[in-house]
Coordinates of C-alpha atoms in Angstrom, one line a residue:
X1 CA 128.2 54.3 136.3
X2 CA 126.6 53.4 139.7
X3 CA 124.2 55.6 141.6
X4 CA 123.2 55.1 145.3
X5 CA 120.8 54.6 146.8
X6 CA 121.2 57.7 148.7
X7 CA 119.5 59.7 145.9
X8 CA 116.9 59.8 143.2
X9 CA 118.9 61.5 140.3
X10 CA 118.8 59.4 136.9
X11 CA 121.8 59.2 134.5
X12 CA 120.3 62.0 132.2
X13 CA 119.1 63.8 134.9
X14 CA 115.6 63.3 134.1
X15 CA 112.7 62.9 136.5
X16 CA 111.5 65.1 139.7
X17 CA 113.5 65.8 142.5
X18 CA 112.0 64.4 145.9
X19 CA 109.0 66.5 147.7
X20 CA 107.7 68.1 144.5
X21 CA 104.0 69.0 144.7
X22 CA 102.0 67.1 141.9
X23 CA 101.1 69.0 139.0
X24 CA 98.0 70.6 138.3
X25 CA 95.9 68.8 135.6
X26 CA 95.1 69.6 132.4
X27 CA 91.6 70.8 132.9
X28 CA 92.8 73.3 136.1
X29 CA 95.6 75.1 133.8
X30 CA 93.1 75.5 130.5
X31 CA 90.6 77.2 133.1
X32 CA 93.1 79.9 134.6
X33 CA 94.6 80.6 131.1
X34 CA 93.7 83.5 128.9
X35 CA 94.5 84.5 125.0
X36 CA 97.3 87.5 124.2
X37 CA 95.7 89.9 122.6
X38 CA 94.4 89.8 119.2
X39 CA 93.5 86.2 119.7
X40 CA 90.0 87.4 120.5
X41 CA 88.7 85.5 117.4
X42 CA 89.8 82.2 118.9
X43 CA 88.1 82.6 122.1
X44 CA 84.6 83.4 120.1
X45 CA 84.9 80.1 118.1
X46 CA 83.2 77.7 119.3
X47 CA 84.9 74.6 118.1
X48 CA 88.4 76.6 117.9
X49 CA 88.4 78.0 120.7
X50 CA 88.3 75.1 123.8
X51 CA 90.3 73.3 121.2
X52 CA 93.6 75.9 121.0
X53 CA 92.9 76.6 124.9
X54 CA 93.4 72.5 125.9
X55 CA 96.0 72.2 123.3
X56 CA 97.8 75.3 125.3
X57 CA 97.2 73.9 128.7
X58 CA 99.0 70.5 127.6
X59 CA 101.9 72.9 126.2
X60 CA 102.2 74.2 129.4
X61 CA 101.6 71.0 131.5
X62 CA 104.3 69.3 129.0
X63 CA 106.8 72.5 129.5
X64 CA 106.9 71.6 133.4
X65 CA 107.6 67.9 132.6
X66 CA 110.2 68.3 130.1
X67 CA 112.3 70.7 132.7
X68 CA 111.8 68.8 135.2
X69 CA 115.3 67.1 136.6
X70 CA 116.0 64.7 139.4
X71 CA 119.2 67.1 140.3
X72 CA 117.5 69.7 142.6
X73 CA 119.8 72.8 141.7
X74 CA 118.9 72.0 138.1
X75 CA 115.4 71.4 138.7
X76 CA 114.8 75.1 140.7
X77 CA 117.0 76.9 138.1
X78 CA 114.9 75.2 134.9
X79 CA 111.9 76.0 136.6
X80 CA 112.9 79.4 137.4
X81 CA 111.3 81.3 134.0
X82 CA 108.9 78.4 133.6
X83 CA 107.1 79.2 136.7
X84 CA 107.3 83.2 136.1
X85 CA 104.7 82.9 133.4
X86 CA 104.8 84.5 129.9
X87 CA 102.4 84.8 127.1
X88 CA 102.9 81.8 125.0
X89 CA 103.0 83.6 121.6
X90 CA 105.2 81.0 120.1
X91 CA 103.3 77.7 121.1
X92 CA 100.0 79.6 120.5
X93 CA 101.0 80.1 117.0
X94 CA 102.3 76.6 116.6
X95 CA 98.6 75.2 117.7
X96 CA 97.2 77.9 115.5
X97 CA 98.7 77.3 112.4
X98 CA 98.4 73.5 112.9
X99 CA 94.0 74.5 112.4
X100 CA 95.4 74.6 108.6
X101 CA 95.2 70.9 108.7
X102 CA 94.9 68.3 111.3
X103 CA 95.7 69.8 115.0
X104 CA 94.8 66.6 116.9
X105 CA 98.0 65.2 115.9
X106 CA 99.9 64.9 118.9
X107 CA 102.8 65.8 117.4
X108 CA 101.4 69.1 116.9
X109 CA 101.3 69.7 120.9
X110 CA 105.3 68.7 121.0
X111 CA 106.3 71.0 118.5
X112 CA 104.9 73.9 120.1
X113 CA 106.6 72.9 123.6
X114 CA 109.9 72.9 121.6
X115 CA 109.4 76.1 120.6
X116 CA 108.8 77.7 124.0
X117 CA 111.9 75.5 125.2
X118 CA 114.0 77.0 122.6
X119 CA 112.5 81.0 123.4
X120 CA 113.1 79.8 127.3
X121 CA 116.5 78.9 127.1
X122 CA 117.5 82.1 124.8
X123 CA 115.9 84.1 127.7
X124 CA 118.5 82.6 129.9
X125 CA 121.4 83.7 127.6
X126 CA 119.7 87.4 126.3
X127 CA 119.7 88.0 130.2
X128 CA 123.0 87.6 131.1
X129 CA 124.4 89.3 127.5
X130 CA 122.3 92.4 128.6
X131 CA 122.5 92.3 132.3
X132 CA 118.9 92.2 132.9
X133 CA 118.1 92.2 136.7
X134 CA 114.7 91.2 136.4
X135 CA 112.3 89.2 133.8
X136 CA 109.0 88.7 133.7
X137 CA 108.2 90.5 137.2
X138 CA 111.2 88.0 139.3
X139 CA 114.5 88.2 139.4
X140 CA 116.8 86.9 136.9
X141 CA 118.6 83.3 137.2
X142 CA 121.8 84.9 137.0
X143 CA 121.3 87.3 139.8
X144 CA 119.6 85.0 141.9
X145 CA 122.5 81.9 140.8
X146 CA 125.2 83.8 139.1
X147 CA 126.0 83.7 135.5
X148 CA 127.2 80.2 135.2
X149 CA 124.2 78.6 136.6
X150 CA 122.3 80.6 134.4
X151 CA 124.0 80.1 131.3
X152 CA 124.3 76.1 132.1
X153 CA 120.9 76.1 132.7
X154 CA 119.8 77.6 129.1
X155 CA 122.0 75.0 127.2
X156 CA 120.2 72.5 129.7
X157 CA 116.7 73.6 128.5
X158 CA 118.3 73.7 125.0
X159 CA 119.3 70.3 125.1
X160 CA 116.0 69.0 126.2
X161 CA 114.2 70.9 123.1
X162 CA 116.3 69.0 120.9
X163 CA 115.8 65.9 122.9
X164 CA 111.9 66.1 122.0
X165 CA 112.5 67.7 118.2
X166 CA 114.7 64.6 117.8
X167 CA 111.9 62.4 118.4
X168 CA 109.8 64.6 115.9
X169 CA 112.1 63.4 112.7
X170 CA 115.0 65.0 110.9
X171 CA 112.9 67.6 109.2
X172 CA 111.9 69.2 112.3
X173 CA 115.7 69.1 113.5
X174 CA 117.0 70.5 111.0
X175 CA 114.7 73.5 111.3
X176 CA 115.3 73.6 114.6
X177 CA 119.2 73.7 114.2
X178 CA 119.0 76.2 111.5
X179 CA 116.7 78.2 113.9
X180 CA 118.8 78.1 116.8
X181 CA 121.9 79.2 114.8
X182 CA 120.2 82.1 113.8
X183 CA 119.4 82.8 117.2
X184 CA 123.0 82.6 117.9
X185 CA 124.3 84.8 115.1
X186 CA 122.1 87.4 116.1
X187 CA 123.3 87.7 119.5
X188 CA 126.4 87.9 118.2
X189 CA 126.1 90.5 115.6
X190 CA 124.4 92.3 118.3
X191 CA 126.9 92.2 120.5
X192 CA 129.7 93.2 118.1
X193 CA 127.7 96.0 116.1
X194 CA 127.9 96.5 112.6
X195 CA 131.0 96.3 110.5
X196 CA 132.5 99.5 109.3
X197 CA 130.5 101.2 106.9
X198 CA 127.4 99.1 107.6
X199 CA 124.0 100.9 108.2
X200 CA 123.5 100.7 112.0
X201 CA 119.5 100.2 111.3
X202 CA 120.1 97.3 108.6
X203 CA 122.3 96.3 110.8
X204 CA 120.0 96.3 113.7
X205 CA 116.9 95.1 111.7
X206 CA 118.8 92.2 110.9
X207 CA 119.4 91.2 114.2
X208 CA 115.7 91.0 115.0
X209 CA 114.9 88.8 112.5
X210 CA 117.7 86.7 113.7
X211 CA 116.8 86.3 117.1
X212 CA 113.2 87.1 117.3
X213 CA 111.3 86.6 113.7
X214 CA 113.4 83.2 113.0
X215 CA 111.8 81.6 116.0
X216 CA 108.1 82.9 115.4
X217 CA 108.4 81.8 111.7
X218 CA 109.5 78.2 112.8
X219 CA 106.8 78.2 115.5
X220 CA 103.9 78.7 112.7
X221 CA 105.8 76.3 110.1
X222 CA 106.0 73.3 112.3
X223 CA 102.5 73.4 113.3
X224 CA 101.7 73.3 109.6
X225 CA 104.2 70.7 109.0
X226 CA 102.8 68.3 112.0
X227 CA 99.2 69.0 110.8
X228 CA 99.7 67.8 107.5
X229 CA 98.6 70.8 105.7
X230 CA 99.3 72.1 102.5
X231 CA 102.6 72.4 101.5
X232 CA 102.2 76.0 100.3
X233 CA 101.4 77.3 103.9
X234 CA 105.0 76.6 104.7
X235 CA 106.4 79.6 102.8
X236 CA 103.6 81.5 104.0
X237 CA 103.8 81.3 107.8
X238 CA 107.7 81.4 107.3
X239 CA 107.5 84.8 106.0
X240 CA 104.8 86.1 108.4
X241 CA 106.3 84.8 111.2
X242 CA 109.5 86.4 110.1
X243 CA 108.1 89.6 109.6
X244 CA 105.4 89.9 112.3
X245 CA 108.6 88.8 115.0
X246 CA 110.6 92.1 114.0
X247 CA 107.6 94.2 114.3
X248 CA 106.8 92.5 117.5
X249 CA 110.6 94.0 118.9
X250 CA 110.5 96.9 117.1
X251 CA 106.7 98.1 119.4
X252 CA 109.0 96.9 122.1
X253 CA 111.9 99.3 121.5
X254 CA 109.2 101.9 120.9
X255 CA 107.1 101.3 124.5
X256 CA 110.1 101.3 126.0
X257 CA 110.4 105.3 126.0
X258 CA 106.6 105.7 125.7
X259 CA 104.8 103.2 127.8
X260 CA 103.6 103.0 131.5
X261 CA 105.3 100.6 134.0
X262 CA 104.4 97.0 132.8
X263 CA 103.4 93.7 134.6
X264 CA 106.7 92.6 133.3
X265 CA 108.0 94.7 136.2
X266 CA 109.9 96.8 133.0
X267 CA 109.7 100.2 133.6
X268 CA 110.3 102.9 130.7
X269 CA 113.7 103.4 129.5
X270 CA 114.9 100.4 130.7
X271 CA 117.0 99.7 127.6
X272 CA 118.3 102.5 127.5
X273 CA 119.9 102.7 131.1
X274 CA 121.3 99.2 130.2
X275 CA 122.7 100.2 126.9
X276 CA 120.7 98.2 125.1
X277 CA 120.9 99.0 121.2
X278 CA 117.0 99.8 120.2
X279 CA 115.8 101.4 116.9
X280 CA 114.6 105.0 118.3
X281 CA 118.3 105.2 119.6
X282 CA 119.5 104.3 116.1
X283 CA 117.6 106.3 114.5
X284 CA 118.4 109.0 116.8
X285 CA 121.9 108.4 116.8
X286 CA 121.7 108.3 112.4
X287 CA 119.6 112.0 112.7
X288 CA 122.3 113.7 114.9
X289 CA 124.9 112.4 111.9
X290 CA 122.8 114.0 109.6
X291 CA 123.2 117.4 111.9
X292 CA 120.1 117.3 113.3
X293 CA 120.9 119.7 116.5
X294 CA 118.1 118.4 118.7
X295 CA 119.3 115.0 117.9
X296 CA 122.9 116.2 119.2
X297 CA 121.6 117.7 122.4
X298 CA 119.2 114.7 123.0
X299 CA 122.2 112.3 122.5
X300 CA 124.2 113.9 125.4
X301 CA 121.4 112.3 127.6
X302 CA 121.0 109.4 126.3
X303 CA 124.7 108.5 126.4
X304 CA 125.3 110.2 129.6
X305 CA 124.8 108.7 133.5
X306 CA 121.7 107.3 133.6
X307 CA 121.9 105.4 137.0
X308 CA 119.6 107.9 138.5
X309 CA 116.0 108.1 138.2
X310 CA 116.1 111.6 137.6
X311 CA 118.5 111.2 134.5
X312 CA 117.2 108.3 132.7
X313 CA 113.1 110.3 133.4
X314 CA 114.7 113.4 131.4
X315 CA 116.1 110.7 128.7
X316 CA 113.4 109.0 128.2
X317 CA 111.3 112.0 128.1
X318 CA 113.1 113.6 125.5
X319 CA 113.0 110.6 123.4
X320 CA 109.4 110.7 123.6
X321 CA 109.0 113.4 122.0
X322 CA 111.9 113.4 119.6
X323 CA 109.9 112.5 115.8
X324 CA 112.4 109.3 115.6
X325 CA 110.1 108.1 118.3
X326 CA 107.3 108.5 115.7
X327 CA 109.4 107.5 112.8
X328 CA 110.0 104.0 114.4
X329 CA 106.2 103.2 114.9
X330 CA 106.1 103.8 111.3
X331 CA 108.9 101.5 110.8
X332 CA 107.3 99.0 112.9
X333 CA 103.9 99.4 111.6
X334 CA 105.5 98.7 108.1
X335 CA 106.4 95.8 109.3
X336 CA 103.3 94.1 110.8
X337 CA 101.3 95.2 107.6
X338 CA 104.1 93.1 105.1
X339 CA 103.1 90.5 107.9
X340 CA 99.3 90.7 107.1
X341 CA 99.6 91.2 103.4
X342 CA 101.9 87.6 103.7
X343 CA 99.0 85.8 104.4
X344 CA 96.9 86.8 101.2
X345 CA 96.9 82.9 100.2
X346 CA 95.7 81.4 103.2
X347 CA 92.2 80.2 103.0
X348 CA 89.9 82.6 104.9
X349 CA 88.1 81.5 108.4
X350 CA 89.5 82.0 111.9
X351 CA 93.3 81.1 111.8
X352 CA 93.8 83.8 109.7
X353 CA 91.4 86.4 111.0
X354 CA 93.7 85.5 113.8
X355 CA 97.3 85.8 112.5
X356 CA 95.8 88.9 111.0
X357 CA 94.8 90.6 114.3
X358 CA 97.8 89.5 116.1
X359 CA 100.0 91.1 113.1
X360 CA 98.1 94.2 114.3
X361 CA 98.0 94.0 118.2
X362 CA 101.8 93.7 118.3
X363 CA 102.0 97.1 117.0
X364 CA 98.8 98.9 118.6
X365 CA 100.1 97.8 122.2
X366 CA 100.9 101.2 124.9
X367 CA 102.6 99.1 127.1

Protein backbone atom coordinates (compact mmCIF):
# COMPACT_ATOMS: atom_id res chain seq x y z
CA UNK A 1 0.00 0.00 0.00
CA UNK A 2 1.26 3.46 -1.10
CA UNK A 3 0.47 6.70 0.60
CA UNK A 4 1.01 10.25 -0.90
CA UNK A 5 2.53 12.59 -0.24
CA UNK A 6 -0.51 14.57 -0.06
CA UNK A 7 -1.05 13.46 3.52
CA UNK A 8 0.42 12.59 6.86
CA UNK A 9 -1.78 9.45 7.82
CA UNK A 10 0.42 6.25 8.69
CA UNK A 11 -0.74 2.66 7.78
CA UNK A 12 -2.17 2.07 11.37
CA UNK A 13 -3.38 5.31 11.67
CA UNK A 14 -1.03 6.26 14.23
CA UNK A 15 0.58 9.69 14.82
CA UNK A 16 -0.96 13.41 15.05
CA UNK A 17 -2.92 14.94 12.40
CA UNK A 18 -1.21 18.19 11.01
CA UNK A 19 -1.64 21.74 13.13
CA UNK A 20 -2.04 19.96 16.53
CA UNK A 21 -0.99 22.18 19.44
CA UNK A 22 1.94 20.43 21.38
CA UNK A 23 1.05 18.86 24.46
CA UNK A 24 1.37 20.12 27.74
CA UNK A 25 4.18 18.54 29.85
CA UNK A 26 4.24 16.44 32.54
CA UNK A 27 4.93 18.80 35.23
CA UNK A 28 1.91 21.51 33.87
CA UNK A 29 -0.84 18.49 33.98
CA UNK A 30 0.38 17.12 37.76
CA UNK A 31 0.01 20.87 38.92
CA UNK A 32 -3.69 21.42 37.64
CA UNK A 33 -4.76 17.87 38.80
CA UNK A 34 -6.61 17.13 41.95
CA UNK A 35 -7.49 13.64 43.94
CA UNK A 36 -11.39 12.19 43.90
CA UNK A 37 -12.49 12.13 46.96
CA UNK A 38 -11.42 9.88 49.69
CA UNK A 39 -7.93 9.98 48.26
CA UNK A 40 -7.23 12.67 50.88
CA UNK A 41 -4.72 10.37 52.54
CA UNK A 42 -2.59 10.36 49.41
CA UNK A 43 -2.32 14.02 49.06
CA UNK A 44 -1.01 14.17 52.95
CA UNK A 45 1.89 11.70 52.28
CA UNK A 46 4.65 13.11 51.67
CA UNK A 47 6.49 10.56 49.68
CA UNK A 48 3.05 9.06 48.20
CA UNK A 49 1.61 11.74 47.42
CA UNK A 50 3.84 13.77 44.50
CA UNK A 51 4.58 10.21 43.53
CA UNK A 52 0.64 8.94 42.63
CA UNK A 53 0.09 12.68 41.31
CA UNK A 54 3.19 12.38 38.54
CA UNK A 55 2.40 8.86 38.02
CA UNK A 56 -1.38 10.32 37.13
CA UNK A 57 -0.13 13.19 35.01
CA UNK A 58 1.93 10.65 32.81
CA UNK A 59 -1.49 8.55 32.62
CA UNK A 60 -3.06 11.28 31.31
CA UNK A 61 -0.17 12.66 29.10
CA UNK A 62 0.10 8.93 27.77
CA UNK A 63 -3.98 8.77 27.24
CA UNK A 64 -3.61 11.77 24.65
CA UNK A 65 -0.72 9.95 22.87
CA UNK A 66 -2.17 6.73 22.58
CA UNK A 67 -5.56 8.27 20.83
CA UNK A 68 -3.93 10.24 18.95
CA UNK A 69 -4.33 9.36 14.91
CA UNK A 70 -2.94 10.85 11.81
CA UNK A 71 -6.68 10.49 10.25
CA UNK A 72 -8.24 13.83 11.45
CA UNK A 73 -12.03 12.61 11.84
CA UNK A 74 -10.50 9.81 14.02
CA UNK A 75 -8.31 11.96 15.85
CA UNK A 76 -11.32 14.68 16.92
CA UNK A 77 -13.76 11.78 17.65
CA UNK A 78 -10.95 9.77 20.01
CA UNK A 79 -10.22 12.88 21.53
CA UNK A 80 -13.71 13.78 22.13
CA UNK A 81 -14.25 12.14 25.88
CA UNK A 82 -10.47 12.43 26.41
CA UNK A 83 -10.47 16.04 26.42
CA UNK A 84 -13.98 16.25 28.50
CA UNK A 85 -12.10 15.28 31.58
CA UNK A 86 -13.23 12.55 34.13
CA UNK A 87 -12.05 11.46 37.48
CA UNK A 88 -9.47 8.83 36.77
CA UNK A 89 -10.78 6.34 39.42
CA UNK A 90 -9.48 3.44 37.43
CA UNK A 91 -5.81 4.54 36.69
CA UNK A 92 -5.69 6.00 40.16
CA UNK A 93 -6.32 2.72 41.59
CA UNK A 94 -3.95 1.03 39.27
CA UNK A 95 -0.99 3.51 40.61
CA UNK A 96 -2.38 2.93 43.97
CA UNK A 97 -2.33 -0.57 44.36
CA UNK A 98 1.07 -0.79 42.45
CA UNK A 99 2.47 1.20 46.32
CA UNK A 100 1.96 -2.70 47.37
CA UNK A 101 5.23 -3.29 45.73
CA UNK A 102 7.41 -1.51 43.25
CA UNK A 103 5.40 1.57 41.49
CA UNK A 104 8.35 2.93 39.58
CA UNK A 105 8.02 0.16 37.16
CA UNK A 106 7.11 1.69 34.14
CA UNK A 107 4.89 -0.84 33.31
CA UNK A 108 2.82 0.18 36.10
CA UNK A 109 2.04 3.69 34.29
CA UNK A 110 0.79 1.59 31.00
CA UNK A 111 -1.46 -0.52 32.75
CA UNK A 112 -3.38 2.09 34.27
CA UNK A 113 -3.67 3.93 30.74
CA UNK A 114 -5.18 0.60 29.52
CA UNK A 115 -7.54 0.72 31.96
CA UNK A 116 -8.95 4.26 31.31
CA UNK A 117 -8.75 3.20 27.49
CA UNK A 118 -10.88 0.35 28.08
CA UNK A 119 -13.57 2.57 30.58
CA UNK A 120 -13.22 5.26 27.51
CA UNK A 121 -14.23 3.23 24.79
CA UNK A 122 -17.21 1.52 26.89
CA UNK A 123 -18.37 5.08 27.43
CA UNK A 124 -18.62 5.38 23.68
CA UNK A 125 -20.88 2.16 23.45
CA UNK A 126 -22.97 2.73 27.06
CA UNK A 127 -23.92 6.10 25.24
CA UNK A 128 -25.28 5.13 22.30
CA UNK A 129 -27.09 1.79 24.05
CA UNK A 130 -28.80 4.38 26.40
CA UNK A 131 -29.15 7.41 24.19
CA UNK A 132 -27.27 9.69 26.32
CA UNK A 133 -27.18 13.29 24.92
CA UNK A 134 -24.63 14.50 27.03
CA UNK A 135 -21.46 13.07 29.11
CA UNK A 136 -19.35 14.56 31.19
CA UNK A 137 -20.74 18.22 30.72
CA UNK A 138 -20.31 18.01 26.38
CA UNK A 139 -22.23 16.54 24.10
CA UNK A 140 -22.04 12.98 23.16
CA UNK A 141 -19.98 11.51 20.05
CA UNK A 142 -22.94 10.09 18.70
CA UNK A 143 -24.99 13.21 18.68
CA UNK A 144 -22.34 15.37 17.64
CA UNK A 145 -21.06 12.35 14.79
CA UNK A 146 -23.92 9.98 14.65
CA UNK A 147 -23.92 6.56 16.02
CA UNK A 148 -21.55 4.92 13.65
CA UNK A 149 -18.79 7.26 14.21
CA UNK A 150 -19.27 6.81 17.61
CA UNK A 151 -19.43 3.28 17.90
CA UNK A 152 -16.22 2.95 15.35
CA UNK A 153 -14.53 5.19 17.40
CA UNK A 154 -14.97 2.95 20.85
CA UNK A 155 -13.67 -0.25 19.08
CA UNK A 156 -10.85 2.22 17.82
CA UNK A 157 -9.86 3.17 21.46
CA UNK A 158 -10.44 -0.54 22.26
CA UNK A 159 -8.06 -1.69 19.83
CA UNK A 160 -5.40 0.69 20.96
CA UNK A 161 -5.79 -0.66 24.74
CA UNK A 162 -5.05 -3.92 23.60
CA UNK A 163 -2.33 -2.67 21.39
CA UNK A 164 -0.46 -1.43 24.61
CA UNK A 165 -1.76 -4.62 27.01
CA UNK A 166 -0.17 -6.67 24.23
CA UNK A 167 3.08 -5.26 24.82
CA UNK A 168 2.48 -5.79 28.69
CA UNK A 169 2.60 -9.94 28.17
CA UNK A 170 -0.05 -12.56 27.91
CA UNK A 171 -1.06 -12.43 31.52
CA UNK A 172 -2.17 -8.92 31.36
CA UNK A 173 -4.10 -9.86 28.01
CA UNK A 174 -5.77 -12.36 29.08
CA UNK A 175 -7.21 -10.27 31.96
CA UNK A 176 -7.84 -7.76 29.79
CA UNK A 177 -9.95 -10.05 27.38
CA UNK A 178 -11.68 -11.73 30.11
CA UNK A 179 -12.44 -8.09 31.42
CA UNK A 180 -13.71 -6.75 28.32
CA UNK A 181 -16.07 -9.74 27.79
CA UNK A 182 -17.59 -9.17 30.83
CA UNK A 183 -18.10 -5.76 30.00
CA UNK A 184 -19.82 -7.00 26.92
CA UNK A 185 -22.10 -9.50 28.59
CA UNK A 186 -23.29 -7.03 30.84
CA UNK A 187 -24.45 -4.78 28.28
CA UNK A 188 -26.12 -7.37 26.93
CA UNK A 189 -27.91 -8.83 29.79
CA UNK A 190 -28.81 -5.35 30.43
CA UNK A 191 -30.23 -4.80 27.43
CA UNK A 192 -32.30 -8.02 27.20
CA UNK A 193 -33.47 -8.08 31.03
CA UNK A 194 -33.71 -10.95 33.00
CA UNK A 195 -34.89 -14.33 31.83
CA UNK A 196 -38.31 -15.39 33.01
CA UNK A 197 -38.54 -16.09 36.50
CA UNK A 198 -35.19 -14.47 37.22
CA UNK A 199 -35.09 -11.84 40.16
CA UNK A 200 -34.93 -8.40 38.39
CA UNK A 201 -32.45 -7.10 41.26
CA UNK A 202 -30.01 -10.28 41.00
CA UNK A 203 -30.51 -9.79 37.77
CA UNK A 204 -29.60 -6.17 37.89
CA UNK A 205 -26.82 -6.57 40.48
CA UNK A 206 -25.25 -8.77 38.18
CA UNK A 207 -25.01 -6.50 35.50
CA UNK A 208 -22.94 -4.03 37.58
CA UNK A 209 -20.50 -6.19 38.44
CA UNK A 210 -20.21 -7.00 34.79
CA UNK A 211 -19.77 -3.79 33.45
CA UNK A 212 -18.57 -1.66 36.32
CA UNK A 213 -16.89 -3.82 39.25
CA UNK A 214 -14.92 -6.17 36.55
CA UNK A 215 -13.09 -3.24 35.32
CA UNK A 216 -12.18 -1.58 38.83
CA UNK A 217 -11.08 -5.06 40.07
CA UNK A 218 -8.67 -5.44 37.07
CA UNK A 219 -7.55 -1.87 37.46
CA UNK A 220 -6.25 -2.59 41.21
CA UNK A 221 -4.89 -6.21 40.14
CA UNK A 222 -2.68 -5.14 37.34
CA UNK A 223 -1.01 -2.54 39.34
CA UNK A 224 -0.20 -5.25 41.85
CA UNK A 225 0.77 -7.53 39.15
CA UNK A 226 3.33 -4.80 37.36
CA UNK A 227 4.67 -3.87 40.90
CA UNK A 228 5.70 -7.16 41.69
CA UNK A 229 3.86 -7.52 44.94
CA UNK A 230 2.73 -10.30 46.69
CA UNK A 231 0.89 -12.70 45.07
CA UNK A 232 -1.92 -12.80 47.76
CA UNK A 233 -2.88 -9.07 47.02
CA UNK A 234 -4.20 -10.34 43.72
CA UNK A 235 -7.36 -11.97 45.19
CA UNK A 236 -7.66 -9.22 47.46
CA UNK A 237 -7.93 -6.16 45.21
CA UNK A 238 -9.96 -8.50 42.73
CA UNK A 239 -12.63 -8.80 45.18
CA UNK A 240 -12.56 -5.16 46.46
CA UNK A 241 -12.48 -3.84 43.26
CA UNK A 242 -15.41 -5.99 42.33
CA UNK A 243 -17.37 -5.03 45.14
CA UNK A 244 -16.49 -1.41 45.68
CA UNK A 245 -17.49 -0.90 41.52
CA UNK A 246 -21.23 -2.07 42.25
CA UNK A 247 -21.50 0.14 45.18
CA UNK A 248 -19.93 2.89 43.21
CA UNK A 249 -23.31 2.46 40.50
CA UNK A 250 -25.52 1.55 42.93
CA UNK A 251 -24.82 5.63 44.87
CA UNK A 252 -25.20 6.50 41.33
CA UNK A 253 -28.74 5.10 40.75
CA UNK A 254 -29.52 6.46 44.22
CA UNK A 255 -28.22 10.41 43.41
CA UNK A 256 -29.89 10.19 40.51
CA UNK A 257 -33.49 10.80 42.23
CA UNK A 258 -31.83 12.54 45.25
CA UNK A 259 -28.98 14.70 44.15
CA UNK A 260 -28.58 18.42 42.93
CA UNK A 261 -27.62 19.20 39.34
CA UNK A 262 -23.95 17.79 38.87
CA UNK A 263 -20.82 19.14 36.99
CA UNK A 264 -21.42 16.23 34.92
CA UNK A 265 -24.21 18.45 33.41
CA UNK A 266 -26.60 15.24 34.79
CA UNK A 267 -29.46 16.48 36.24
CA UNK A 268 -31.87 14.38 38.65
CA UNK A 269 -33.86 11.79 37.16
CA UNK A 270 -32.04 11.57 34.28
CA UNK A 271 -32.20 7.74 34.09
CA UNK A 272 -35.26 7.58 34.59
CA UNK A 273 -36.62 9.83 31.60
CA UNK A 274 -34.28 7.71 29.49
CA UNK A 275 -35.56 4.38 30.78
CA UNK A 276 -32.61 3.44 32.15
CA UNK A 277 -33.02 0.21 34.49
CA UNK A 278 -31.70 1.55 38.09
CA UNK A 279 -32.06 -0.34 41.48
CA UNK A 280 -34.70 2.23 43.28
CA UNK A 281 -36.87 1.55 40.09
CA UNK A 282 -36.34 -2.23 40.73
CA UNK A 283 -36.98 -2.25 43.85
CA UNK A 284 -39.90 -0.14 43.30
CA UNK A 285 -41.19 -2.03 40.62
CA UNK A 286 -40.62 -5.58 43.08
CA UNK A 287 -42.74 -3.52 46.09
CA UNK A 288 -45.71 -2.73 43.85
CA UNK A 289 -45.70 -6.70 43.06
CA UNK A 290 -45.73 -7.33 46.53
CA UNK A 291 -49.07 -4.81 46.60
CA UNK A 292 -47.50 -2.13 47.99
CA UNK A 293 -50.29 0.59 46.87
CA UNK A 294 -47.91 3.58 47.04
CA UNK A 295 -45.58 1.58 44.99
CA UNK A 296 -48.58 1.12 42.37
CA UNK A 297 -49.50 4.81 42.25
CA UNK A 298 -45.80 5.90 42.16
CA UNK A 299 -45.12 3.45 39.26
CA UNK A 300 -47.86 5.22 37.05
CA UNK A 301 -45.29 8.13 37.07
CA UNK A 302 -42.42 6.64 36.68
CA UNK A 303 -43.59 4.71 33.64
CA UNK A 304 -45.62 7.40 32.24
CA UNK A 305 -44.49 10.65 29.81
CA UNK A 306 -41.71 12.02 31.21
CA UNK A 307 -40.50 14.39 28.42
CA UNK A 308 -41.60 17.29 30.46
CA UNK A 309 -39.82 18.88 33.18
CA UNK A 310 -42.90 19.04 35.11
CA UNK A 311 -43.43 15.23 34.85
CA UNK A 312 -40.16 13.75 35.39
CA UNK A 313 -39.81 16.77 38.82
CA UNK A 314 -43.17 14.98 40.21
CA UNK A 315 -41.33 11.44 39.37
CA UNK A 316 -38.34 12.00 40.76
CA UNK A 317 -39.83 13.61 43.70
CA UNK A 318 -41.94 10.79 44.59
CA UNK A 319 -39.14 8.45 44.38
CA UNK A 320 -37.38 10.47 46.83
CA UNK A 321 -39.27 9.88 49.25
CA UNK A 322 -40.55 6.39 48.48
CA UNK A 323 -38.46 4.01 51.51
CA UNK A 324 -36.96 1.96 48.25
CA UNK A 325 -35.03 5.12 47.88
CA UNK A 326 -33.64 4.38 51.45
CA UNK A 327 -33.61 0.72 51.00
CA UNK A 328 -31.11 1.06 48.07
CA UNK A 329 -28.48 3.14 50.11
CA UNK A 330 -28.69 0.31 52.38
CA UNK A 331 -28.09 -1.95 49.57
CA UNK A 332 -25.32 0.16 48.43
CA UNK A 333 -23.76 0.79 51.63
CA UNK A 334 -23.71 -3.10 52.13
CA UNK A 335 -21.77 -3.12 49.43
CA UNK A 336 -18.90 -0.73 50.02
CA UNK A 337 -18.54 -2.19 53.62
CA UNK A 338 -17.90 -6.08 52.00
CA UNK A 339 -15.48 -3.79 49.94
CA UNK A 340 -13.58 -2.53 53.10
CA UNK A 341 -13.78 -5.65 55.11
CA UNK A 342 -11.95 -7.34 51.68
CA UNK A 343 -9.03 -5.68 52.50
CA UNK A 344 -8.51 -7.05 56.09
CA UNK A 345 -5.02 -8.76 54.77
CA UNK A 346 -3.38 -5.95 53.32
CA UNK A 347 -0.62 -4.60 55.30
CA UNK A 348 -1.66 -1.38 57.07
CA UNK A 349 -0.11 2.30 55.90
CA UNK A 350 -1.58 4.56 53.29
CA UNK A 351 -2.77 2.44 50.20
CA UNK A 352 -5.14 0.98 52.26
CA UNK A 353 -6.24 3.78 54.48
CA UNK A 354 -6.92 4.82 51.03
CA UNK A 355 -8.88 1.99 49.26
CA UNK A 356 -10.64 2.17 52.64
CA UNK A 357 -11.87 5.73 52.36
CA UNK A 358 -12.67 5.56 48.79
CA UNK A 359 -14.84 2.30 49.61
CA UNK A 360 -16.61 4.88 51.80
CA UNK A 361 -16.78 8.16 49.74
CA UNK A 362 -18.45 6.28 46.83
CA UNK A 363 -21.38 5.81 49.03
CA UNK A 364 -21.36 9.07 51.24
CA UNK A 365 -21.47 11.29 47.88
CA UNK A 366 -25.00 13.82 47.52
CA UNK A 367 -24.25 14.42 44.16
Amino acid sequence: MTHSAEHSWTHAGHGLPDAVEPAPTTTAIATGLQLPAGFAAIAKDVELGPAITTNLARVEKKLREAIANSDPLADATSRHLVEAGGKRIRPLLTLLCAHLGDASRPEVVQAAVVVELTHLATLYHDDVMDSAPYRRGAPTAHEVWGNSVAILTGDLIFARASILVSELGSRALGIQARTFERLCLGQLHETVGPREGEDAVEHYLSVVADKTGSLVAASGQLGAIFAGADEAFEDVLVEYGEKVGVAFQLADDVIDVTGVKVKSGKSPGTDLREGVPTLPVLLLRKAADNGDRSAVELLKLVDGDLSSDEALALAVAGLREHPVTAESWVIARQWSAEAIEALKPLPEGVVKESLTNFAHAVVERAS
